[in-house]
C-alpha cells in the first residue's frame, strides 16, 4: 500500500520533469507563510500527507523513523508516551504540521540553544529526487560516515532538492524536571549574562528576553535544577510551560502584529541592535526577532545581521514575498545552483521558494 | 609536465624546504594509520598559508594533477593515501589557533591544529572542545572535520558535525567558500554538514571555527562486569530506558579485558565475559543522582561485580584500560586491523556471535571494543603480516564483518571513513542511484575529479565488476535464515 503512494509521487515527478512544470511540495500547509511567494498559476501541488505513519520506533535505540507526511503532533505524542522528545522543539505553527515540512524548513525552537538544531538530529532520509528516483541516505544508527551527508543537506532546503519520504531522527529522554525563572534587567546586561551562564556548567535549556525581562528555563534532575536556581536567583514563574510554548509557536503577545517579522540569526554576544521596532531575543542572544514597519529598509537590516556574523530572514510578511532569505555571495550561489541541478535537473521542486535563482 | 617542471613551479609558490620530492623525504607520507596500504606521491608540499594553498590548487587544476590532503595522517581508512601521480598537500604547518572568543564560546583555528591543543588552549576559561577521538593528541582538527570524527563522549556531546560552526574551504580551482557562520544557523543549504565527513573529496578546509562547551563540574564512572555479553547489552538499553544519557558508555569483551589487564592492570575482572564502563558528568548533584541510578540498573541487569570510581585517579585508571585497547592489541599480536561498523544496539549479541563464528572460520583472533552508547563497534582483528596470506584473510574477515553490520541494519563506518579501505563495501551499502548522486555531489564541487581521486565513493563500474549485492538497510530476502 505504501509503495503504491511512492510510485504515484514518482510518476507525478517524472511527468512534471518531462513537461518542466513546477511542483509545489506541500505537507500540512502550515508554513505557507514562510519562504518566497512562488506559487505559479500552472503549478501542480504534490501533497505529501498521504505518505504517513511511524515506520520504526524503539525507545531504547533513541531513534524514530517516520514517513514525511506524519503529523508532527502525532509523532511527538508517541515520543511523549515513552518519556522522550524531539530535542530541537520544532515549531508547528498549526495542528497539521508534518514531519516533512519540519525538516524541509529546518526550524528549531527554544531548546535549540542547549540541545541542537533539527539538522543535528537527522540520521537518515529516504527521498525522491528530480528524476523520481527513490534514494536512501544515512541510516538509523547514531554514527554513520558512509557517503556524503545528503540527509542533513535536506534540512532547511525548503523542499528544493527532493521530496522527503521518510526521516530517521535521534530522540532524547525528556528532562525529568523543569522550572522557569524570570528576572528583570536591561538588554545589554541580559545578553552578557546569558552568554556568561552558557559558559558555565548550568542546566539552562532555553533563554528568552522580552520587554525588559529575562526568562530562563532550567531542565534536568531536580537536585541539579534546584542547585542552579540558587546560583542564578530570580523569581520562579508559575506558567513556565505555557510561556515556552508561546515562544515556540509564536503565539506570545509579542508576535501578535501585522508588522514585518524579521529573524536575525547572529553571533550571540552581539550588543543590543538599535533598529526601529521591537525585539524578542532567544538562544542567548543568537536569535533576535525584530518586528518593524515596512519602511525600515531591508538593506540596513541585512547589513546589521551581516556585521553581526550572521544572516537575516524575512520570516512573516503580509505582502508578496521575494528575496526572503539572506542573499548568497557569488561563489556560494554557484555551488547552490550546481547542487540544485544535480538533485533536480528539470528545476521542478518548489522553484523560487528558497532563492529566486533556483 | 615532468617532475622537474612541477617542482620548479612549486618552488615559485613555496620555499624550497616546503617541497619534497626525493624518495627518502616522501617515505614518511606513504601511508596514514592504515599501513597496509602504501603509495609514494609525486611530490609533498607543506604550505604555511592559505594563499599558498590557493596557488598550489590553481597550478594543479590548470595542469590536471591530483591533490590529496593530509592532516596528521592518523586516519584509519587510507583516506590520506597519496596518489601515484599526485601532489600530497600537508596541512600540518597551518597550526595556529587564530582567535578564542570565550564569551561566545568559539575558537577559530587552522586545520593543522591538533584536536587536544584546542581544549588545552581554552582550559583556562573553563571550556573545552567536546569531540575526543582516542587519537586526539595527534590528529588534526582538519582531519576530524574531513572524517566527522567521534570520541567516547559523542552520545551526549555529539560528533564533529555538531561541534563546528564555520569553515573556510578552497575548491579545486582555488575559489574560497565561507560556509556556516558565527550564528547558530546560516542562509542556504547546509553545506557545513555536507563538508563534514567529505574525506577531502570536495574541498580543502583551511579554517575551522569550533564550538566550545563548559567543562562539567564533575565526572564519575561506574564499572560493571557481566558473565554474558547479552546481559551487558541489555544493561545499556536499560540505562537509556531509564532516561539517562551517559557521558560515555563503553563495552569490552573477554579477550580485550585479558589483553589490557595484562598490559596495564586497570583492575578489570578477568572472569567477566564483558565489562561496561558508564560515565556520568555534570553538576555535583546531577552526577550523584545519576550514579546512584546507574548503579542500581547494573545490579538489576545482572552485573556480577560493580565498582564506582571514588576519585579522579580511580576514574582515570578505569578508563586507562579501555583507552589502551589498541596498544594492548599491538602487544598480544604483531599486527591488528581495526574495523568500524555501527549497528542498532539491539543487534549486538547477534553480531558478536557472528564475529566469533567468523573468527573460528578464518583462524584469526578478534578483540571487540564497543562504543556501546551509540552502537559503534571496533573489532580488532589480530594477525601477523609476515605470515603469507594472513593479511588477505584478515581483510576478507573484516569485509565479512562489515557486511554483517549492514545486514543488521547498520553501516560500514561509524567514524573512520570509507577512504580506500571500504570502497568495495560501499557497493553493498548503497544502490546505484545513491552512488550516482554521490558522484553528482562530488562533480558540483570538483568537476574534473582531481581531489582525492579513487576514494570514498566507488565507480558504478567497480561495483558491477565486484558483483556485490546491495543490501537494503537490513531488509534482506530470507532475513529469517541464519547467516552467522
Ligand atoms: C489554491 C492555492 C493557492 C496557493 N497560493 C500560494 C501562494 O500564494 N504562495 C505560496 O507560497 N504558496 C501558495 N500555495 C501553495 C501551498 O501553500 C504550498 O504548497 C505550501 O507553501 C507548501 O506547504 P507548506 O510549506 O505551507 O507546508 P509545510 O508542510 O509546512 O511545508 C513547509 C516546507 O516544506 C516543504 N515540504 C513539506 N513536505 C515536504 C516533503 N515531504 N519533502 C520535501 N519538502 C517538503 C514544503 O514544500 C515547504 O517548502 C497555494 C496552494 C493552493 C492550493
Ligand atoms: C590510535 C588511533 C585511535 C583513533 N581513535 C579514533 C576515535 O576514537 N574516533 C575517531 O573518529 N577516529 C579515530 N581515529 C582515526 C583518526 O584519528 C581520525 O580519522 C582523525 O580525524 C584523522 O585526522 P588526521 O589529521 O590524522 O587526518 P588524516 O589521516 O591526515 O586525513 C584523513 C582524511 O581527511 C582528509 N583531510 C585531512 N585534512 C584535511 C583538510 N584540511 N581539508 C580537507 N581534507 C582533509 C584527508 O584527505 C583524508 O581523507 C584513530 C586513529 C588512531 C591511529
Coordinates of C-alpha atoms in Angstrom, one line a residue, chain A residues 129-307:
Chain A
X129 CA 14.9 13.2 -6.5
X130 CA 14.0 15.2 -9.5
X131 CA 14.1 12.2 -11.7
X132 CA 11.7 10.4 -9.4
X133 CA 14.4 8.0 -8.1
X134 CA 13.8 6.5 -4.7
X135 CA 17.1 7.1 -2.7
X136 CA 18.2 6.4 0.8
X137 CA 20.9 8.3 2.6
X138 CA 22.4 8.0 6.1
X139 CA 20.6 5.4 8.2
X140 CA 19.0 4.6 11.6
X141 CA 22.2 4.5 13.6
X142 CA 23.8 7.3 15.6
X143 CA 27.2 7.3 13.8
X144 CA 27.5 6.9 10.1
X145 CA 30.0 8.4 7.8
X146 CA 29.5 6.2 4.7
X147 CA 28.9 8.6 1.8
X148 CA 28.3 12.4 1.9
X149 CA 25.8 13.6 4.4
X150 CA 23.0 14.2 2.0
X151 CA 20.4 13.7 4.7
X152 CA 21.5 16.8 6.6
X153 CA 21.7 18.7 3.3
X154 CA 17.9 18.2 3.0
X155 CA 17.3 20.1 6.3
X156 CA 16.3 23.6 5.6
X157 CA 16.5 23.1 1.9
X158 CA 12.8 24.1 1.6
X159 CA 11.9 21.1 -0.4
X160 CA 14.0 22.3 -3.4
X161 CA 16.2 19.2 -3.6
X162 CA 13.8 16.4 -3.3
X163 CA 10.6 15.1 -1.9
X164 CA 11.2 13.6 1.5
X165 CA 9.6 10.3 2.0
X166 CA 11.0 9.1 5.3
X167 CA 13.2 10.6 8.0
X168 CA 15.1 9.0 10.9
X169 CA 15.7 11.1 13.9
X170 CA 17.7 10.8 17.0
X171 CA 15.5 11.4 20.0
X172 CA 16.3 12.1 23.7
X173 CA 14.6 11.5 27.1
X174 CA 12.5 14.3 28.3
X175 CA 14.2 16.0 31.3
X176 CA 12.6 14.8 34.5
X177 CA 12.2 18.3 35.9
X178 CA 11.9 21.8 34.6
X179 CA 11.3 25.2 36.0
X180 CA 11.3 28.7 34.6
X181 CA 12.8 31.7 36.3
X182 CA 12.5 35.3 35.4
X183 CA 14.5 38.4 36.2
X184 CA 14.0 42.0 35.1
X185 CA 17.1 43.6 33.5
X186 CA 18.2 45.7 30.6
X187 CA 19.0 44.2 27.3
X188 CA 22.8 44.7 27.3
X189 CA 23.0 43.0 30.7
X190 CA 20.8 40.2 29.6
X191 CA 23.0 39.4 26.6
X192 CA 26.1 39.5 28.8
X193 CA 24.5 37.3 31.5
X194 CA 23.1 34.7 29.1
X195 CA 26.5 34.2 27.5
X196 CA 28.3 34.1 30.8
X197 CA 26.0 31.5 32.1
X198 CA 26.3 29.5 28.9
X199 CA 30.0 29.2 29.6
X200 CA 29.3 27.6 32.9
X201 CA 28.0 24.1 33.5
X202 CA 24.5 25.1 34.3
X203 CA 21.3 23.3 33.2
X204 CA 19.9 26.2 31.2
X205 CA 17.7 24.7 28.3
X206 CA 16.2 27.9 26.9
X207 CA 16.5 31.7 27.2
X208 CA 14.2 34.5 26.2
X209 CA 14.4 38.2 26.7
X210 CA 11.3 40.2 26.1
X211 CA 10.0 43.6 27.3
X212 CA 12.7 44.1 29.9
X213 CA 12.5 40.6 31.4
X214 CA 14.9 37.7 31.0
X215 CA 13.4 34.2 31.2
X216 CA 15.5 31.1 31.7
X217 CA 14.3 27.5 31.6
X218 CA 16.3 25.0 33.7
X219 CA 16.0 21.3 32.9
X220 CA 17.4 18.2 34.4
X221 CA 17.5 16.2 37.6
X222 CA 15.5 18.1 40.3
X223 CA 18.5 18.3 42.5
X224 CA 20.6 19.9 39.8
X225 CA 17.9 22.3 38.8
X226 CA 17.3 23.5 42.3
X227 CA 21.0 23.9 42.9
X228 CA 21.3 26.1 39.8
X229 CA 18.2 28.1 40.8
X230 CA 20.0 29.1 44.0
X231 CA 23.1 30.1 42.0
X232 CA 21.1 32.1 39.5
X233 CA 18.5 33.8 41.7
X234 CA 15.4 35.3 40.0
X235 CA 11.8 34.5 40.6
X236 CA 10.1 31.3 39.6
X237 CA 7.4 31.6 37.0
X238 CA 4.3 29.6 37.6
X239 CA 3.2 29.0 34.0
X240 CA 6.6 28.3 32.6
X241 CA 5.5 25.6 30.2
X242 CA 2.9 27.8 28.5
X243 CA 5.3 30.6 28.3
X244 CA 7.9 28.5 26.3
X245 CA 5.1 27.0 24.2
X246 CA 4.0 30.6 23.3
X247 CA 7.6 31.5 22.3
X248 CA 8.0 28.3 20.3
X249 CA 4.7 28.7 18.4
X250 CA 4.9 32.5 18.2
X251 CA 1.6 32.8 20.0
X252 CA 3.2 35.1 22.6
X253 CA 1.7 38.6 22.6
X254 CA 5.0 39.9 21.2
X255 CA 4.2 38.2 17.8
X256 CA 0.6 39.4 17.5
X257 CA 1.2 42.2 15.0
X258 CA 0.7 43.0 11.3
X259 CA 4.2 44.4 11.0
X260 CA 7.0 42.6 9.3
X261 CA 8.7 39.9 11.3
X262 CA 12.5 39.6 10.7
X263 CA 14.5 36.7 12.1
X264 CA 18.1 37.7 12.8
X265 CA 20.4 34.7 13.4
X266 CA 23.6 36.3 14.6
X267 CA 26.6 35.9 16.9
X268 CA 25.1 35.6 20.4
X269 CA 27.3 38.2 22.1
X270 CA 26.3 41.0 19.7
X271 CA 25.4 44.1 21.6
X272 CA 21.8 45.3 21.5
X273 CA 20.7 46.0 18.0
X274 CA 19.4 49.5 17.5
X275 CA 16.8 49.3 14.8
X276 CA 13.3 50.8 14.9
X277 CA 10.6 48.4 16.1
X278 CA 10.6 45.9 19.0
X279 CA 12.6 42.8 19.6
X280 CA 12.4 39.4 21.3
X281 CA 15.7 37.5 21.9
X282 CA 16.2 33.8 22.1
X283 CA 19.2 31.4 22.1
X284 CA 21.4 33.5 24.4
X285 CA 21.1 36.4 22.0
X286 CA 21.9 34.4 19.0
X287 CA 18.3 34.8 17.7
X288 CA 16.6 38.2 17.5
X289 CA 13.1 38.6 16.3
X290 CA 12.5 42.1 15.0
X291 CA 9.0 43.4 14.4
X292 CA 9.1 46.6 12.4
X293 CA 7.3 48.7 9.8
X294 CA 8.0 48.0 6.1
X295 CA 9.5 51.5 6.0
X296 CA 12.6 50.2 7.8
X297 CA 14.9 49.5 4.8
X298 CA 15.8 45.9 4.3
X299 CA 19.3 46.9 3.3
X300 CA 20.0 48.2 6.8
X301 CA 18.6 45.1 8.4
X302 CA 20.6 42.8 6.1
X303 CA 23.8 44.8 6.8
X304 CA 23.2 44.7 10.5
X305 CA 22.9 40.9 10.5
X306 CA 25.9 40.5 8.3
X307 CA 28.0 42.7 10.6

